Amino acid sequence: MPRIRAEHGRKLSNELDVALAAITELRGADPRLEPAAGGYIEVELRPGTSADVLEWKKHGIRPGATKDRDNLRTVALYVPDNAREAIQQILDDYLSGPLSPKGNPPNASRVEKIEEIRRARLEVFWTDDPNALPDNPQHLMWWAIWAHRDNEAAVEDVCRRLSLRAASADRRLYFPEAVVIPVLARRAAIELMTFATGVVSELRRASDNPVFFLEDARENQNEWVDDLAGRIVWPGNEVPAVCVMDTGVNRGHSLIEPALAAADQHAIDRDWGVDDHHSHGTAMAGLALHGDLTAALSDRSERRLNHRLESVKLLPPQNMDPNEPHSYGVISQTAVSLAEIAAPERSRVFCMAVALVRGSKFVQILIFDAFIMLWFRSDEQISGGCRQACG
């Protein structure tokens, strides 16, 4: 539905003023904390809109937790104090700036995708099970605090000032842009940390830390895997598929084999075989099929899969001639065709988790999830293929 420029612009401008004022109100809420240099507001976007539309790196404006629920997309947006004028100027230009030759106001591609702006609530940072967020301000538990990597020291400082227990570095999870820090605290303290400091970008239960499973003995790890495999309702052939275009997949793993038929494994060159020669493709297949395994391994409930796997091996084994860097366009097209010819009626999405390094003859494998790599690493041969020996 088209926006009414004046009405929509004034609405968002008023909402922004209220949301930013709420950030200011929290300054000095606790004398133990240093005044923050910014804070979060809550932005509701049109369904399907990427949170990246709100990012403005030049001014340090960046999205945090993003949630999709009830056909809405809600984003926790961090706004530095020195960027307030810039974000207000976006709305002012939208309201009163000259129209483009096509009749669009300035910044329409950003502003018209915003439904509402409001003061941030703790619920928007919580991306775990909604029912697991405690209502009682005095509820004590381990929280998984997600923060940008450059805020790790700030989180530690806040925990020290509030006398909160933060897990040591060997109990944290590190990603390229984020760090996950388990913190033992009451909800009231987490709210204070979130809204008075701006260092928290996302919240979950700390129980989703995989350390428990990874530190268990190898025989116990295999028991965890077999138990989960027995609780899964596996998909039939009629469901959509994720086609993993990578180093091949070793389907002998009990969490992969029921969802990957031998007929759905392909290779650009038949001489390469279809098995995984690197373990990355198997790891990506496990991630595409199950996502984060921690919650699934932690409970005993039935789990139903609504999609299956396909695999196309597009990277040669180490003892074969490497692909020519300029040929990856044709190779990718061939990989897509192999899957579509084998099962033309099936709906599918393609996952290609490799990238060509400019100026190099080698293809860099991008490791996206170290935990999944551990669970699906294939380093031990068993009958029917390669099965990962956890640990």
Short mmCIF file of C-alpha atoms in Angstrom, two decimals:
data_model
loop_
_atom_site.label_atom_id
_atom_site.label_comp_id
_atom_site.label_asym_id
_atom_site.label_seq_id
_atom_site.Cartn_x
_atom_site.Cartn_y
_atom_site.Cartn_z
CA MET A 1 0.00 0.00 0.00
CA PRO A 2 1.47 3.41 -0.99
CA ARG A 3 2.52 5.69 1.86
CA ILE A 4 1.02 9.14 2.39
CA ARG A 5 4.24 11.08 2.63
CA ALA A 6 3.31 13.82 5.10
CA GLU A 7 1.29 11.52 7.36
CA HIS A 8 3.90 8.75 7.47
CA GLY A 9 6.85 11.10 7.89
CA ARG A 10 5.29 13.07 10.77
CA LYS A 11 4.21 9.84 12.49
CA LEU A 12 7.71 8.36 12.41
CA SER A 13 9.33 11.64 13.43
CA ASN A 14 7.14 11.88 16.54
CA GLU A 15 7.74 8.23 17.38
CA LEU A 16 11.50 8.70 17.01
CA ASP A 17 11.46 11.63 19.44
CA VAL A 18 9.67 9.53 22.06
CA ALA A 19 12.00 6.53 21.58
CA LEU A 20 15.16 8.63 21.80
CA ALA A 21 13.85 10.42 24.88
CA ALA A 22 13.45 7.03 26.58
CA ILE A 23 17.15 6.38 26.03
CA THR A 24 18.02 9.68 27.71
CA GLU A 25 15.76 8.94 30.68
CA LEU A 26 17.87 5.90 31.57
CA ARG A 27 21.10 7.90 31.77
CA GLY A 28 22.33 7.89 35.35
CA ALA A 29 19.76 5.27 36.36
CA ASP A 30 22.48 3.55 38.39
CA PRO A 31 25.52 5.41 39.78
CA ARG A 32 27.66 2.32 39.27
CA LEU A 33 27.46 2.67 35.50
CA GLU A 34 29.24 5.10 33.24
CA PRO A 35 26.90 7.19 31.05
CA ALA A 36 26.33 5.40 27.75
CA ALA A 37 27.19 6.97 24.39
CA GLY A 38 24.04 5.67 22.73
CA GLY A 39 21.13 3.29 23.13
CA TYR A 40 18.54 1.13 21.43
CA ILE A 41 15.20 1.94 19.89
CA GLU A 42 12.72 -0.57 18.53
CA VAL A 43 11.81 -0.45 14.83
CA GLU A 44 9.03 -2.42 13.18
CA LEU A 45 9.54 -3.14 9.48
CA ARG A 46 7.27 -4.25 6.72
CA PRO A 47 7.21 -8.07 6.48
CA GLY A 48 10.16 -9.46 4.56
CA THR A 49 12.26 -6.29 4.82
CA SER A 50 15.92 -6.93 5.64
CA ALA A 51 17.19 -5.34 8.84
CA ASP A 52 20.15 -4.09 6.77
CA VAL A 53 17.93 -1.28 5.47
CA LEU A 54 18.38 0.34 8.90
CA GLU A 55 22.16 0.06 9.03
CA TRP A 56 24.22 3.21 8.56
CA LYS A 57 27.83 2.29 9.27
CA LYS A 58 29.11 5.82 8.69
CA HIS A 59 27.25 6.99 11.80
CA GLY A 60 27.49 3.77 13.83
CA ILE A 61 23.78 3.01 13.49
CA ARG A 62 23.47 -0.77 13.43
CA PRO A 63 20.71 -3.36 13.92
CA GLY A 64 20.84 -5.83 16.79
CA ALA A 65 18.32 -8.58 17.51
CA THR A 66 15.78 -9.20 14.75
CA LYS A 67 12.53 -11.09 15.35
CA ASP A 68 9.81 -12.31 13.00
CA ARG A 69 6.48 -13.01 14.63
CA ASP A 70 2.80 -12.54 13.69
CA ASN A 71 3.78 -11.39 10.19
CA LEU A 72 5.92 -8.60 11.64
CA ARG A 73 9.67 -8.00 11.65
CA THR A 74 10.97 -6.14 14.68
CA VAL A 75 14.54 -4.87 15.04
CA ALA A 76 16.51 -3.52 18.00
CA LEU A 77 18.38 -0.60 16.44
CA TYR A 78 21.43 0.93 18.15
CA VAL A 79 21.65 4.71 17.74
CA PRO A 80 24.78 6.52 19.01
CA ASP A 81 24.16 9.92 20.57
CA ASN A 82 26.17 11.64 17.87
CA ALA A 83 23.99 10.02 15.18
CA ARG A 84 20.63 11.33 16.42
CA GLU A 85 20.71 14.36 14.15
CA ALA A 86 21.59 12.17 11.16
CA ILE A 87 18.67 9.80 11.67
CA GLN A 88 16.30 12.73 12.25
CA GLN A 89 17.59 14.35 9.07
CA ILE A 90 16.59 11.24 7.11
CA LEU A 91 12.99 11.77 8.21
CA ASP A 92 13.11 15.53 7.65
CA ASP A 93 14.39 15.05 4.09
CA TYR A 94 11.69 12.47 3.46
CA LEU A 95 9.05 14.95 4.66
CA SER A 96 10.15 18.10 2.90
CA GLY A 97 12.86 17.25 0.36
CA PRO A 98 12.30 17.57 -3.42
CA LEU A 99 10.75 14.64 -5.23
CA SER A 100 12.78 12.55 -7.66
CA PRO A 101 11.90 12.51 -11.37
CA LYS A 102 9.81 9.42 -10.63
CA GLY A 103 7.91 11.23 -7.91
CA ASN A 104 9.59 9.59 -4.91
CA PRO A 105 10.61 11.59 -1.81
CA PRO A 106 14.23 11.40 -0.56
CA ASN A 107 15.10 8.29 1.47
CA ALA A 108 11.85 6.58 0.47
CA SER A 109 13.64 3.24 0.12
CA ARG A 110 14.45 3.38 3.85
CA VAL A 111 11.60 5.31 5.43
CA GLU A 112 8.66 3.68 3.66
CA LYS A 113 9.74 0.24 4.83
CA ILE A 114 9.36 1.33 8.46
CA GLU A 115 5.98 0.69 10.07
CA GLU A 116 6.64 2.04 13.54
CA ILE A 117 9.35 3.31 15.89
CA ARG A 118 9.05 2.91 19.67
CA ARG A 119 11.07 2.70 22.87
CA ALA A 120 12.90 -0.59 23.14
CA ARG A 121 11.52 -3.42 25.27
CA LEU A 122 13.45 -6.38 26.62
CA GLU A 123 11.24 -8.68 24.54
CA VAL A 124 12.72 -7.41 21.28
CA PHE A 125 16.21 -8.49 22.40
CA TRP A 126 14.97 -11.95 23.42
CA THR A 127 15.31 -14.32 20.43
CA ASP A 128 14.80 -17.56 22.36
CA ASP A 129 11.49 -19.27 23.19
CA PRO A 130 9.16 -16.39 24.22
CA ASN A 131 7.81 -18.45 27.11
CA ALA A 132 11.32 -18.83 28.55
CA LEU A 133 11.76 -15.10 29.23
CA PRO A 134 11.11 -14.67 32.96
CA ASP A 135 8.51 -12.11 34.07
CA ASN A 136 9.80 -11.78 37.62
CA PRO A 137 12.46 -9.01 37.84
CA GLN A 138 14.22 -11.02 40.57
CA HIS A 139 14.40 -14.26 38.59
CA LEU A 140 18.04 -15.47 38.63
CA MET A 141 19.42 -17.50 35.73
CA TRP A 142 22.25 -17.77 33.24
CA TRP A 143 21.69 -15.45 30.27
CA ALA A 144 23.45 -15.71 26.92
CA ILE A 145 24.40 -12.12 26.13
CA TRP A 146 25.16 -11.54 22.45
CA ALA A 147 27.31 -8.49 21.84
CA HIS A 148 29.38 -7.07 19.00
CA ARG A 149 32.99 -8.18 19.25
CA ASP A 150 34.12 -4.63 19.97
CA ASN A 151 31.78 -4.54 23.00
CA GLU A 152 33.19 -7.60 24.78
CA ALA A 153 35.34 -5.55 27.16
CA ALA A 154 32.41 -3.22 27.82
CA VAL A 155 30.18 -6.16 28.81
CA GLU A 156 32.89 -7.38 31.18
CA ASP A 157 33.16 -3.88 32.68
CA VAL A 158 29.41 -3.63 33.25
CA CYS A 159 29.32 -7.06 34.87
CA ARG A 160 32.14 -6.03 37.17
CA ARG A 161 30.40 -2.78 38.14
CA LEU A 162 27.09 -4.58 38.83
CA SER A 163 28.77 -7.53 40.59
CA LEU A 164 27.47 -10.02 38.04
CA ARG A 165 29.17 -13.31 37.23
CA ALA A 166 30.34 -13.53 33.62
CA ALA A 167 31.69 -16.79 32.21
CA SER A 168 35.39 -16.92 31.42
CA ALA A 169 36.66 -16.64 27.85
CA ASP A 170 36.87 -20.43 27.37
CA ARG A 171 33.10 -20.65 27.99
CA ARG A 172 32.20 -18.05 25.40
CA LEU A 173 31.33 -18.43 21.74
CA TYR A 174 33.10 -16.28 19.19
CA PHE A 175 31.79 -15.43 15.74
CA PRO A 176 33.26 -13.05 13.14
CA GLU A 177 31.14 -10.12 14.34
CA ALA A 178 29.69 -11.26 17.67
CA VAL A 179 30.61 -12.81 20.99
CA VAL A 180 28.23 -14.77 23.24
CA ILE A 181 28.92 -14.31 26.96
CA PRO A 182 27.03 -16.37 29.58
CA VAL A 183 26.13 -14.13 32.54
CA LEU A 184 24.47 -15.15 35.81
CA ALA A 185 22.05 -12.35 36.70
CA ARG A 186 18.53 -11.40 37.66
CA ARG A 187 16.20 -10.04 35.01
CA ALA A 188 16.31 -6.56 36.59
CA ALA A 189 20.10 -6.44 36.21
CA ILE A 190 19.91 -7.59 32.59
CA GLU A 191 17.35 -4.88 31.83
CA LEU A 192 19.62 -2.29 33.40
CA MET A 193 22.59 -3.55 31.39
CA THR A 194 20.59 -3.62 28.16
CA PHE A 195 18.95 -0.21 28.34
CA ALA A 196 21.45 1.83 30.36
CA THR A 197 24.62 0.80 28.54
CA GLY A 198 23.77 -0.22 24.96
CA VAL A 199 26.31 -3.07 24.99
CA VAL A 200 23.77 -5.90 24.57
CA SER A 201 22.57 -6.69 21.05
CA GLU A 202 20.64 -9.95 21.69
CA LEU A 203 19.56 -12.18 24.60
CA ARG A 204 18.93 -15.92 24.93
CA ARG A 205 19.11 -18.59 27.58
CA ALA A 206 22.68 -19.62 28.30
CA SER A 207 21.52 -23.25 28.24
CA ASP A 208 22.04 -23.21 24.47
CA ASN A 209 25.81 -23.34 24.99
CA PRO A 210 27.12 -26.55 23.33
CA VAL A 211 30.11 -26.93 25.67
CA PHE A 212 28.30 -29.61 27.70
CA PHE A 213 27.98 -31.89 24.67
CA LEU A 214 31.43 -31.20 23.24
CA GLU A 215 33.19 -31.96 26.53
CA ASP A 216 31.35 -35.23 27.05
CA ALA A 217 33.13 -38.52 26.36
CA ARG A 218 33.12 -39.73 22.77
CA GLU A 219 30.92 -42.75 23.46
CA ASN A 220 28.39 -40.49 25.16
CA GLN A 221 28.42 -38.11 22.21
CA ASN A 222 27.48 -40.96 19.90
CA GLU A 223 24.64 -41.85 22.26
CA TRP A 224 23.35 -38.25 22.11
CA VAL A 225 23.38 -38.40 18.30
CA ASP A 226 21.64 -41.78 18.10
CA ASP A 227 19.01 -40.68 20.61
CA LEU A 228 18.20 -37.59 18.55
CA ALA A 229 18.08 -39.58 15.31
CA GLY A 230 15.50 -41.87 16.90
CA ARG A 231 13.27 -38.94 17.86
CA ILE A 232 13.19 -37.34 14.43
CA VAL A 233 10.23 -37.79 12.09
CA TRP A 234 12.15 -37.93 8.83
CA PRO A 235 10.80 -36.31 5.64
CA GLY A 236 9.58 -38.15 2.56
CA ASN A 237 10.59 -37.46 -1.04
CA GLU A 238 7.78 -35.01 -1.69
CA VAL A 239 9.09 -32.20 0.54
CA PRO A 240 11.34 -29.31 -0.60
CA ALA A 241 15.11 -29.75 -0.47
CA VAL A 242 18.20 -27.76 0.37
CA CYS A 243 20.79 -28.50 -2.31
CA VAL A 244 24.28 -28.12 -0.81
CA MET A 245 26.87 -27.27 -3.46
CA ASP A 246 30.17 -27.87 -1.74
CA THR A 247 32.78 -30.60 -1.22
CA GLY A 248 30.24 -33.45 -1.30
CA VAL A 249 28.38 -35.04 1.62
CA ASN A 250 29.12 -38.22 3.56
CA ARG A 251 25.62 -39.54 4.07
CA GLY A 252 26.61 -42.32 6.49
CA HIS A 253 25.97 -40.00 9.47
CA SER A 254 22.80 -41.08 11.29
CA LEU A 255 21.53 -37.48 11.34
CA ILE A 256 21.94 -37.11 7.57
CA GLU A 257 21.37 -40.44 5.82
CA PRO A 258 17.54 -40.63 6.25
CA ALA A 259 17.16 -37.22 4.59
CA LEU A 260 19.68 -37.64 1.75
CA ALA A 261 19.06 -40.32 -0.85
CA ALA A 262 22.01 -41.74 -2.77
CA ALA A 263 20.23 -40.71 -5.98
CA ASP A 264 20.31 -37.09 -4.79
CA GLN A 265 24.12 -36.97 -4.57
CA HIS A 266 25.89 -35.60 -7.62
CA ALA A 267 29.32 -34.39 -8.74
CA ILE A 268 30.50 -32.08 -11.49
CA ASP A 269 33.01 -34.75 -12.50
CA ARG A 270 32.05 -38.41 -11.96
CA ASP A 271 35.68 -39.26 -11.29
CA TRP A 272 35.54 -37.15 -8.12
CA GLY A 273 32.93 -39.35 -6.49
CA VAL A 274 30.14 -37.84 -4.40
CA ASP A 275 31.56 -38.39 -0.88
CA ASP A 276 32.94 -35.47 1.08
CA HIS A 277 36.73 -35.18 0.75
CA HIS A 278 37.07 -32.21 3.10
CA SER A 279 34.26 -32.57 5.72
CA HIS A 280 33.00 -29.05 5.05
CA GLY A 281 30.16 -30.16 2.80
CA THR A 282 28.96 -32.68 5.39
CA ALA A 283 29.03 -29.98 8.06
CA MET A 284 27.04 -27.59 5.89
CA ALA A 285 24.52 -30.34 5.12
CA GLY A 286 24.01 -30.96 8.82
CA LEU A 287 23.56 -27.24 9.43
CA ALA A 288 21.12 -26.88 6.53
CA LEU A 289 19.08 -29.86 7.72
CA HIS A 290 19.01 -29.36 11.50
CA GLY A 291 20.29 -25.88 12.32
CA ASP A 292 21.73 -25.49 15.82
CA LEU A 293 21.67 -28.94 17.42
CA THR A 294 22.05 -27.82 21.00
CA ALA A 295 18.36 -27.44 21.84
CA ALA A 296 17.48 -30.63 19.95
CA LEU A 297 20.08 -32.63 21.89
CA SER A 298 19.00 -31.13 25.20
CA ASP A 299 15.39 -32.32 25.25
CA ARG A 300 13.58 -35.57 24.52
CA SER A 301 10.76 -34.30 22.33
CA GLU A 302 9.82 -35.52 18.87
CA ARG A 303 11.24 -33.37 16.08
CA ARG A 304 9.71 -33.22 12.62
CA LEU A 305 11.73 -32.27 9.53
CA ASN A 306 9.86 -30.62 6.68
CA HIS A 307 12.69 -30.56 4.16
CA ARG A 308 15.42 -32.90 2.95
CA LEU A 309 18.86 -32.63 1.36
CA GLU A 310 20.52 -32.81 -2.02
CA SER A 311 24.26 -32.55 -2.70
CA VAL A 312 26.36 -31.48 -5.65
CA LYS A 313 30.12 -31.82 -5.35
CA LEU A 314 31.64 -28.87 -7.20
CA LEU A 315 35.12 -28.85 -5.65
CA PRO A 316 37.62 -31.54 -6.70
CA PRO A 317 39.51 -33.74 -4.20
CA GLN A 318 43.08 -32.73 -3.44
CA ASN A 319 44.55 -35.37 -5.76
CA MET A 320 42.60 -33.99 -8.73
CA ASP A 321 43.30 -30.97 -10.89
CA PRO A 322 41.78 -27.82 -9.34
CA ASN A 323 38.96 -25.94 -11.04
CA GLU A 324 39.98 -22.96 -13.12
CA PRO A 325 39.00 -19.79 -11.20
CA HIS A 326 37.24 -18.26 -14.22
CA SER A 327 35.06 -21.38 -14.67
CA TYR A 328 32.97 -21.12 -11.51
CA GLY A 329 30.06 -19.48 -13.32
CA VAL A 330 29.70 -22.48 -15.63
CA ILE A 331 30.40 -24.91 -12.80
CA SER A 332 27.65 -23.37 -10.67
CA GLN A 333 25.16 -23.55 -13.53
CA THR A 334 26.07 -27.19 -14.10
CA ALA A 335 25.59 -27.97 -10.41
CA VAL A 336 22.11 -26.46 -10.45
CA SER A 337 21.21 -28.41 -13.59
CA LEU A 338 22.32 -31.75 -12.11
CA ALA A 339 19.92 -31.42 -9.19
CA GLU A 340 17.03 -30.14 -11.31
CA ILE A 341 17.38 -32.86 -13.94
CA ALA A 342 17.47 -35.61 -11.29
CA ALA A 343 14.30 -34.37 -9.55
CA PRO A 344 12.55 -31.84 -11.82
CA GLU A 345 9.31 -31.67 -9.81
CA ARG A 346 10.93 -30.94 -6.45
CA SER A 347 11.05 -27.48 -4.92
CA ARG A 348 14.51 -26.54 -3.67
CA VAL A 349 16.84 -23.83 -2.50
CA PHE A 350 20.56 -23.82 -3.21
CA CYS A 351 23.30 -23.36 -0.61
CA MET A 352 26.76 -22.53 -1.94
CA ALA A 353 29.06 -21.89 1.03
CA VAL A 354 32.33 -21.40 -0.86
CA ALA A 355 34.06 -18.28 -2.12
CA LEU A 356 36.78 -17.73 -4.68
CA VAL A 357 39.78 -15.84 -3.34
CA ARG A 358 40.88 -13.18 -5.80
CA GLY A 359 44.46 -13.59 -6.96
CA SER A 360 44.68 -17.16 -5.74
CA LYS A 361 44.36 -20.53 -7.43
CA PHE A 362 42.69 -21.96 -4.38
CA VAL A 363 39.11 -21.90 -3.24
CA GLN A 364 38.63 -20.80 0.34
CA ILE A 365 36.20 -22.84 2.37
CA LEU A 366 34.19 -20.60 4.68
CA ILE A 367 33.52 -22.26 8.02
CA PHE A 368 30.25 -20.81 9.27
CA ASP A 369 29.56 -22.79 12.44
CA ALA A 370 32.32 -24.45 14.46
CA PHE A 371 29.89 -26.41 16.60
CA ILE A 372 28.12 -27.94 13.63
CA MET A 373 31.52 -28.71 12.12
CA LEU A 374 32.37 -30.75 15.20
CA TRP A 375 29.14 -32.71 15.12
CA PHE A 376 29.31 -33.41 11.42
CA ARG A 377 33.06 -33.75 10.93
CA SER A 378 33.65 -37.00 9.06
CA ASP A 379 36.92 -38.52 10.22
CA GLU A 380 36.15 -42.19 10.69
CA GLN A 381 35.08 -44.69 8.03
CA ILE A 382 32.06 -46.90 8.70
CA SER A 383 30.03 -49.19 6.46
CA GLY A 384 27.89 -47.23 4.04
CA GLY A 385 30.06 -44.13 4.06
CA CYS A 386 31.93 -41.83 6.41
CA ARG A 387 30.47 -41.18 9.83
CA GLN A 388 31.69 -38.50 12.15
CA ALA A 389 33.48 -39.61 15.28
CA CYS A 390 32.50 -36.83 17.66
CA GLY A 391 35.21 -35.30 19.73
#
